[in-house]
Short mmCIF file of C-alpha atoms in Angstrom, two decimals:
data_model
loop_
_atom_site.label_atom_id
_atom_site.label_comp_id
_atom_site.label_asym_id
_atom_site.label_seq_id
_atom_site.Cartn_x
_atom_site.Cartn_y
_atom_site.Cartn_z
CA UNK A 828 108.39 299.50 -159.83
CA UNK A 829 108.97 296.14 -160.87
CA UNK A 830 112.63 296.77 -161.45
CA UNK A 831 113.56 296.86 -157.90
CA UNK A 832 111.71 293.46 -157.07
CA UNK A 833 114.22 291.04 -155.24
CA UNK A 834 113.98 288.04 -152.92
CA UNK A 835 116.45 289.22 -150.76
CA UNK A 836 115.13 291.36 -147.98
CA UNK A 837 118.09 293.66 -147.92
CA UNK A 838 117.50 294.70 -151.44
CA UNK A 839 114.23 296.52 -152.01
CA UNK A 840 113.07 299.64 -154.05
CA UNK A 841 112.86 301.29 -150.60
CA UNK A 842 116.65 300.80 -149.99
CA UNK A 843 117.60 302.39 -153.22
CA UNK A 844 114.55 305.11 -153.33
CA UNK A 845 116.67 308.04 -151.59
CA UNK A 846 119.08 309.65 -153.83
CA UNK A 847 122.10 311.08 -152.43
CA UNK A 848 121.57 314.80 -151.57
CA UNK A 849 125.05 315.92 -151.00
CA UNK A 850 128.58 314.09 -150.90
CA UNK A 851 129.44 311.15 -152.56
CA UNK A 852 127.19 308.61 -154.23
CA UNK A 853 126.91 305.23 -154.12
CA UNK A 854 129.31 303.12 -156.71
CA UNK A 855 129.60 299.54 -157.59
CA UNK A 856 133.43 299.49 -157.03
CA UNK A 857 132.94 300.84 -153.64
CA UNK A 858 130.05 298.04 -152.99
CA UNK A 859 133.18 295.64 -154.04
CA UNK A 860 135.48 297.02 -151.73
CA UNK A 861 132.99 296.87 -149.11
CA UNK A 862 132.00 293.29 -149.65
CA UNK A 863 135.96 292.44 -149.37
CA UNK A 864 136.30 293.90 -146.09
CA UNK A 865 132.99 292.08 -144.71
CA UNK A 866 134.77 288.80 -146.35
CA UNK A 867 137.68 289.47 -144.41
CA UNK A 868 135.46 290.04 -141.09
CA UNK A 869 134.00 286.34 -142.07
CA UNK A 870 137.04 284.99 -142.13
CA UNK A 871 138.52 286.13 -139.02
CA UNK A 872 135.90 285.17 -136.65
CA UNK A 873 135.15 281.89 -138.64
CA UNK A 874 139.09 281.08 -137.66
CA UNK A 875 138.54 281.68 -134.42
CA UNK A 876 135.64 278.92 -133.87
CA UNK A 877 137.12 276.68 -136.34
CA UNK A 878 140.21 276.69 -134.44
CA UNK A 879 138.16 276.41 -131.24
CA UNK A 880 136.00 273.34 -132.81
CA UNK A 881 139.71 271.34 -133.27
CA UNK A 882 140.92 272.23 -129.43
CA UNK A 883 141.05 269.91 -126.32
CA UNK A 884 137.56 271.39 -125.65
CA UNK A 885 135.24 271.63 -128.83
CA UNK A 886 132.23 271.86 -126.91
CA UNK A 887 133.07 275.32 -125.79
CA UNK A 888 132.28 276.26 -129.88
CA UNK A 889 128.73 276.03 -129.18
CA UNK A 890 127.89 279.23 -127.31
CA UNK A 891 129.95 281.32 -129.81
CA UNK A 892 127.94 279.53 -132.80
CA UNK A 893 124.70 280.32 -130.64
CA UNK A 894 125.47 284.00 -130.22
CA UNK A 895 126.41 283.91 -133.42
CA UNK A 896 123.11 283.09 -134.94
CA UNK A 897 121.12 285.37 -132.62
CA UNK A 898 123.23 288.40 -132.93
CA UNK A 899 123.93 287.83 -136.39
CA UNK A 900 119.82 287.90 -137.11
CA UNK A 901 119.45 290.75 -134.81
CA UNK A 902 122.35 292.70 -137.03
CA UNK A 903 120.71 291.53 -140.08
CA UNK A 904 117.09 292.77 -139.44
CA UNK A 905 118.74 296.35 -137.96
CA UNK A 906 120.63 296.64 -141.24
CA UNK A 907 117.42 296.11 -143.26
CA UNK A 908 115.20 298.58 -141.41
CA UNK A 909 117.87 301.03 -140.47
CA UNK A 910 120.01 301.10 -144.23
CA UNK A 911 122.18 304.08 -142.99
CA UNK A 912 123.47 302.32 -140.40
CA UNK A 913 125.19 299.83 -142.21
CA UNK A 914 128.61 300.64 -142.23
CA UNK A 915 128.00 299.69 -138.75
CA UNK A 916 126.15 297.18 -138.71
CA UNK A 917 127.56 295.51 -141.64
CA UNK A 918 130.53 294.49 -140.39
CA UNK A 919 128.88 293.41 -137.03
CA UNK A 920 126.96 291.26 -138.84
CA UNK A 921 129.93 289.49 -140.84
CA UNK A 922 131.46 289.03 -137.65
CA UNK A 923 128.99 287.34 -136.01
CA UNK A 924 128.27 285.33 -139.07
CA UNK A 925 131.77 283.93 -139.32
CA UNK A 926 131.45 282.63 -135.86
CA UNK A 927 128.71 280.27 -137.17
CA UNK A 928 130.43 279.69 -140.21
CA UNK A 929 133.29 278.48 -138.64
CA UNK A 930 132.07 275.90 -136.08
CA UNK A 931 129.41 274.54 -138.46
CA UNK A 932 132.25 273.91 -141.34
CA UNK A 933 134.55 272.57 -138.35
CA UNK A 934 131.65 270.18 -137.50
CA UNK A 935 131.09 268.81 -141.16
CA UNK A 936 134.68 268.85 -141.45
CA UNK A 937 135.20 266.18 -138.55
CA UNK A 938 132.69 263.78 -140.73
CA UNK A 939 134.12 264.63 -144.17
CA UNK A 940 137.61 265.41 -144.39
CA UNK A 941 137.90 268.10 -146.79
CA UNK A 942 134.73 269.47 -147.34
CA UNK A 943 134.93 273.01 -145.51
CA UNK A 944 137.78 273.51 -148.34
CA UNK A 945 135.77 271.91 -151.23
CA UNK A 946 132.18 274.09 -149.99
CA UNK A 947 134.68 277.56 -150.26
CA UNK A 948 135.98 277.03 -153.48
CA UNK A 949 132.87 276.29 -155.02
CA UNK A 950 131.13 279.21 -153.45
CA UNK A 951 133.56 281.60 -155.09
CA UNK A 952 133.44 279.44 -158.11
CA UNK A 953 129.34 280.24 -158.63
CA UNK A 954 130.02 283.82 -157.48
CA UNK A 955 132.32 284.10 -160.60
CA UNK A 956 130.27 282.56 -162.98
CA UNK A 957 127.44 283.97 -162.09
CA UNK A 958 128.88 287.51 -161.80
CA UNK A 959 130.41 286.72 -165.63
CA UNK A 960 126.88 285.98 -167.10
CA UNK A 961 125.23 288.91 -166.01
CA UNK A 962 128.44 291.15 -166.92
CA UNK A 963 128.30 289.45 -170.23
CA UNK A 964 124.66 289.30 -170.70
CA UNK A 965 124.12 285.83 -170.72
CA UNK A 966 121.78 285.73 -167.97
CA UNK A 967 119.78 288.72 -167.94
CA UNK A 968 117.24 289.97 -164.63
CA UNK A 969 114.43 290.29 -166.81
CA UNK A 970 111.20 290.51 -165.14
CA UNK A 971 110.12 286.70 -165.76
CA UNK A 972 113.43 285.64 -164.38
CA UNK A 973 113.06 288.03 -160.92
CA UNK A 974 109.28 286.82 -160.48
CA UNK A 975 110.67 282.88 -161.11
CA UNK A 976 113.60 283.17 -158.92
CA UNK A 977 111.63 284.91 -155.94
CA UNK A 978 108.72 282.84 -156.18
CA UNK A 979 111.40 279.67 -155.92
CA UNK A 980 113.19 281.10 -153.10
CA UNK A 981 109.71 282.10 -151.12
CA UNK A 982 109.15 278.09 -151.13
CA UNK A 983 112.27 277.05 -150.06
CA UNK A 984 112.11 279.47 -146.96
CA UNK A 985 108.18 278.19 -146.49
CA UNK A 986 109.71 275.13 -146.68
CA UNK A 987 112.65 275.31 -143.94
CA UNK A 988 110.03 276.94 -141.76
CA UNK A 989 107.58 274.29 -141.67
CA UNK A 990 110.58 271.62 -141.37
CA UNK A 991 111.84 273.85 -138.36
CA UNK A 992 108.12 273.97 -136.78
CA UNK A 993 107.84 270.18 -137.43
CA UNK A 994 111.31 269.59 -135.99
CA UNK A 995 110.75 271.62 -133.08
CA UNK A 996 107.20 270.75 -131.84
CA UNK A 997 106.71 267.31 -133.50
CA UNK A 998 110.18 266.06 -133.67
CA UNK A 999 109.72 265.16 -137.60
CA UNK A 1000 112.18 265.78 -140.38
CA UNK A 1001 111.40 266.22 -143.78
CA UNK A 1002 113.30 263.70 -145.69
CA UNK A 1003 114.46 265.50 -148.75
CA UNK A 1004 116.15 268.31 -146.70
CA UNK A 1005 118.52 266.08 -144.74
CA UNK A 1006 118.71 262.86 -146.14
CA UNK A 1007 121.31 261.40 -148.76
CA UNK A 1008 118.70 260.03 -151.48
CA UNK A 1009 118.61 260.73 -155.12
CA UNK A 1010 115.47 262.89 -153.90
CA UNK A 1011 117.16 264.66 -151.63
CA UNK A 1012 120.25 265.51 -153.88
CA UNK A 1013 118.34 266.78 -156.04
CA UNK A 1014 116.53 269.10 -153.58
CA UNK A 1015 120.07 270.54 -152.35
CA UNK A 1016 121.02 271.12 -156.20
CA UNK A 1017 117.63 272.95 -156.74
CA UNK A 1018 118.52 275.37 -153.71
CA UNK A 1019 121.99 275.92 -154.80
CA UNK A 1020 120.85 277.06 -157.96
CA UNK A 1021 118.15 279.39 -156.82
CA UNK A 1022 121.01 280.78 -154.35
CA UNK A 1023 123.23 281.04 -156.87
CA UNK A 1024 120.48 283.17 -159.10
CA UNK A 1025 119.97 285.53 -156.10
CA UNK A 1026 123.13 286.56 -156.94
CA UNK A 1027 122.18 288.01 -160.52
CA UNK A 1028 119.33 289.95 -158.42
CA UNK A 1029 121.71 291.10 -156.06
CA UNK A 1030 124.10 292.67 -159.08
CA UNK A 1031 120.94 293.93 -160.86
CA UNK A 1032 120.28 295.89 -157.67
CA UNK A 1033 123.59 297.38 -157.07
CA UNK A 1034 124.17 298.57 -160.37
CA UNK A 1035 120.95 300.13 -160.39
CA UNK A 1036 121.54 301.79 -157.09
CA UNK A 1037 124.92 303.12 -158.62
CA UNK A 1038 123.33 304.60 -161.63
CA UNK A 1039 120.09 306.23 -159.38
CA UNK A 1040 123.01 307.79 -157.22
CA UNK A 1041 122.14 306.16 -154.00
CA UNK A 1042 123.77 307.80 -150.93
CA UNK A 1043 127.26 306.33 -150.00
CA UNK A 1044 126.38 304.34 -147.20
CA UNK A 1045 124.40 302.28 -149.71
CA UNK A 1046 127.91 300.57 -150.62
CA UNK A 1047 127.59 299.06 -147.52
CA UNK A 1048 124.29 297.87 -147.38
CA UNK A 1049 124.68 296.58 -150.77
CA UNK A 1050 127.78 294.73 -149.40
CA UNK A 1051 125.63 293.32 -146.63
CA UNK A 1052 123.12 291.94 -149.13
CA UNK A 1053 125.67 290.25 -151.26
CA UNK A 1054 127.10 288.63 -147.83
CA UNK A 1055 123.27 287.51 -147.13
CA UNK A 1056 123.20 285.53 -150.09
CA UNK A 1057 126.68 284.31 -150.62
CA UNK A 1058 126.49 282.72 -146.49
CA UNK A 1059 123.37 281.09 -147.65
CA UNK A 1060 124.80 279.55 -151.15
CA UNK A 1061 127.98 278.56 -149.11
CA UNK A 1062 125.93 276.37 -146.55
CA UNK A 1063 123.57 274.83 -149.23
CA UNK A 1064 126.81 273.88 -151.04
CA UNK A 1065 128.32 272.20 -147.62
CA UNK A 1066 124.65 270.59 -147.12
CA UNK A 1067 124.86 269.37 -150.71
CA UNK A 1068 128.25 268.24 -150.62
CA UNK A 1069 128.07 266.20 -147.14
CA UNK A 1070 124.61 264.45 -148.78
CA UNK A 1071 127.02 263.61 -151.76
CA UNK A 1072 129.59 261.84 -149.45
CA UNK A 1073 127.04 259.92 -147.41
CA UNK A 1074 126.19 258.30 -150.57
#
């Protein structure tokens, strides 16, 4: 069923195929509530590493960030492949990712004062705009729209993977990813747009899951999926703002 295609690995046809056999079913409002709880988890641990990075021993933040990266990846994979565990793994994922975001935000903040608050504001601003655009029908998750967003997201992921390999083994950097040249800034703008469009796919999949009567635990799964996209969006906005500041 093409309706269920999405570039977000946390949302796909398999995720919503099983209907609730008994008990409560998934609702959009329930997913919104779970997303709010996950955001609180992110903020709580982000505040910890943010404070640690601004302490007398800022280097102490790095083990927490590394642990957050590794643990967050593990929890994300577990949630994707064991979606019925989402009520437990999604909050753990949010807590671990908060450790990473707090540290990264503090590092950027030291170089560009005020950048973290700007990135947070823009992230939620984009979320609100995309939600309104989706609800009013300005942007529709049509088949062509989905294919385009999926293709663009895949291309970005491939480019990042190539950059990682080149950086680790050959110490080569892809200029447009890191440099603040006009091309580098344009690339970051493009990535931010694609991340924002992924929110539309997420909204569509969550709404479809609720209409199909997916099991209640899928609210946590849908909230987790939104967090994956929001975290990506925030990091890309942070990168874009840093490039603009360097100009």
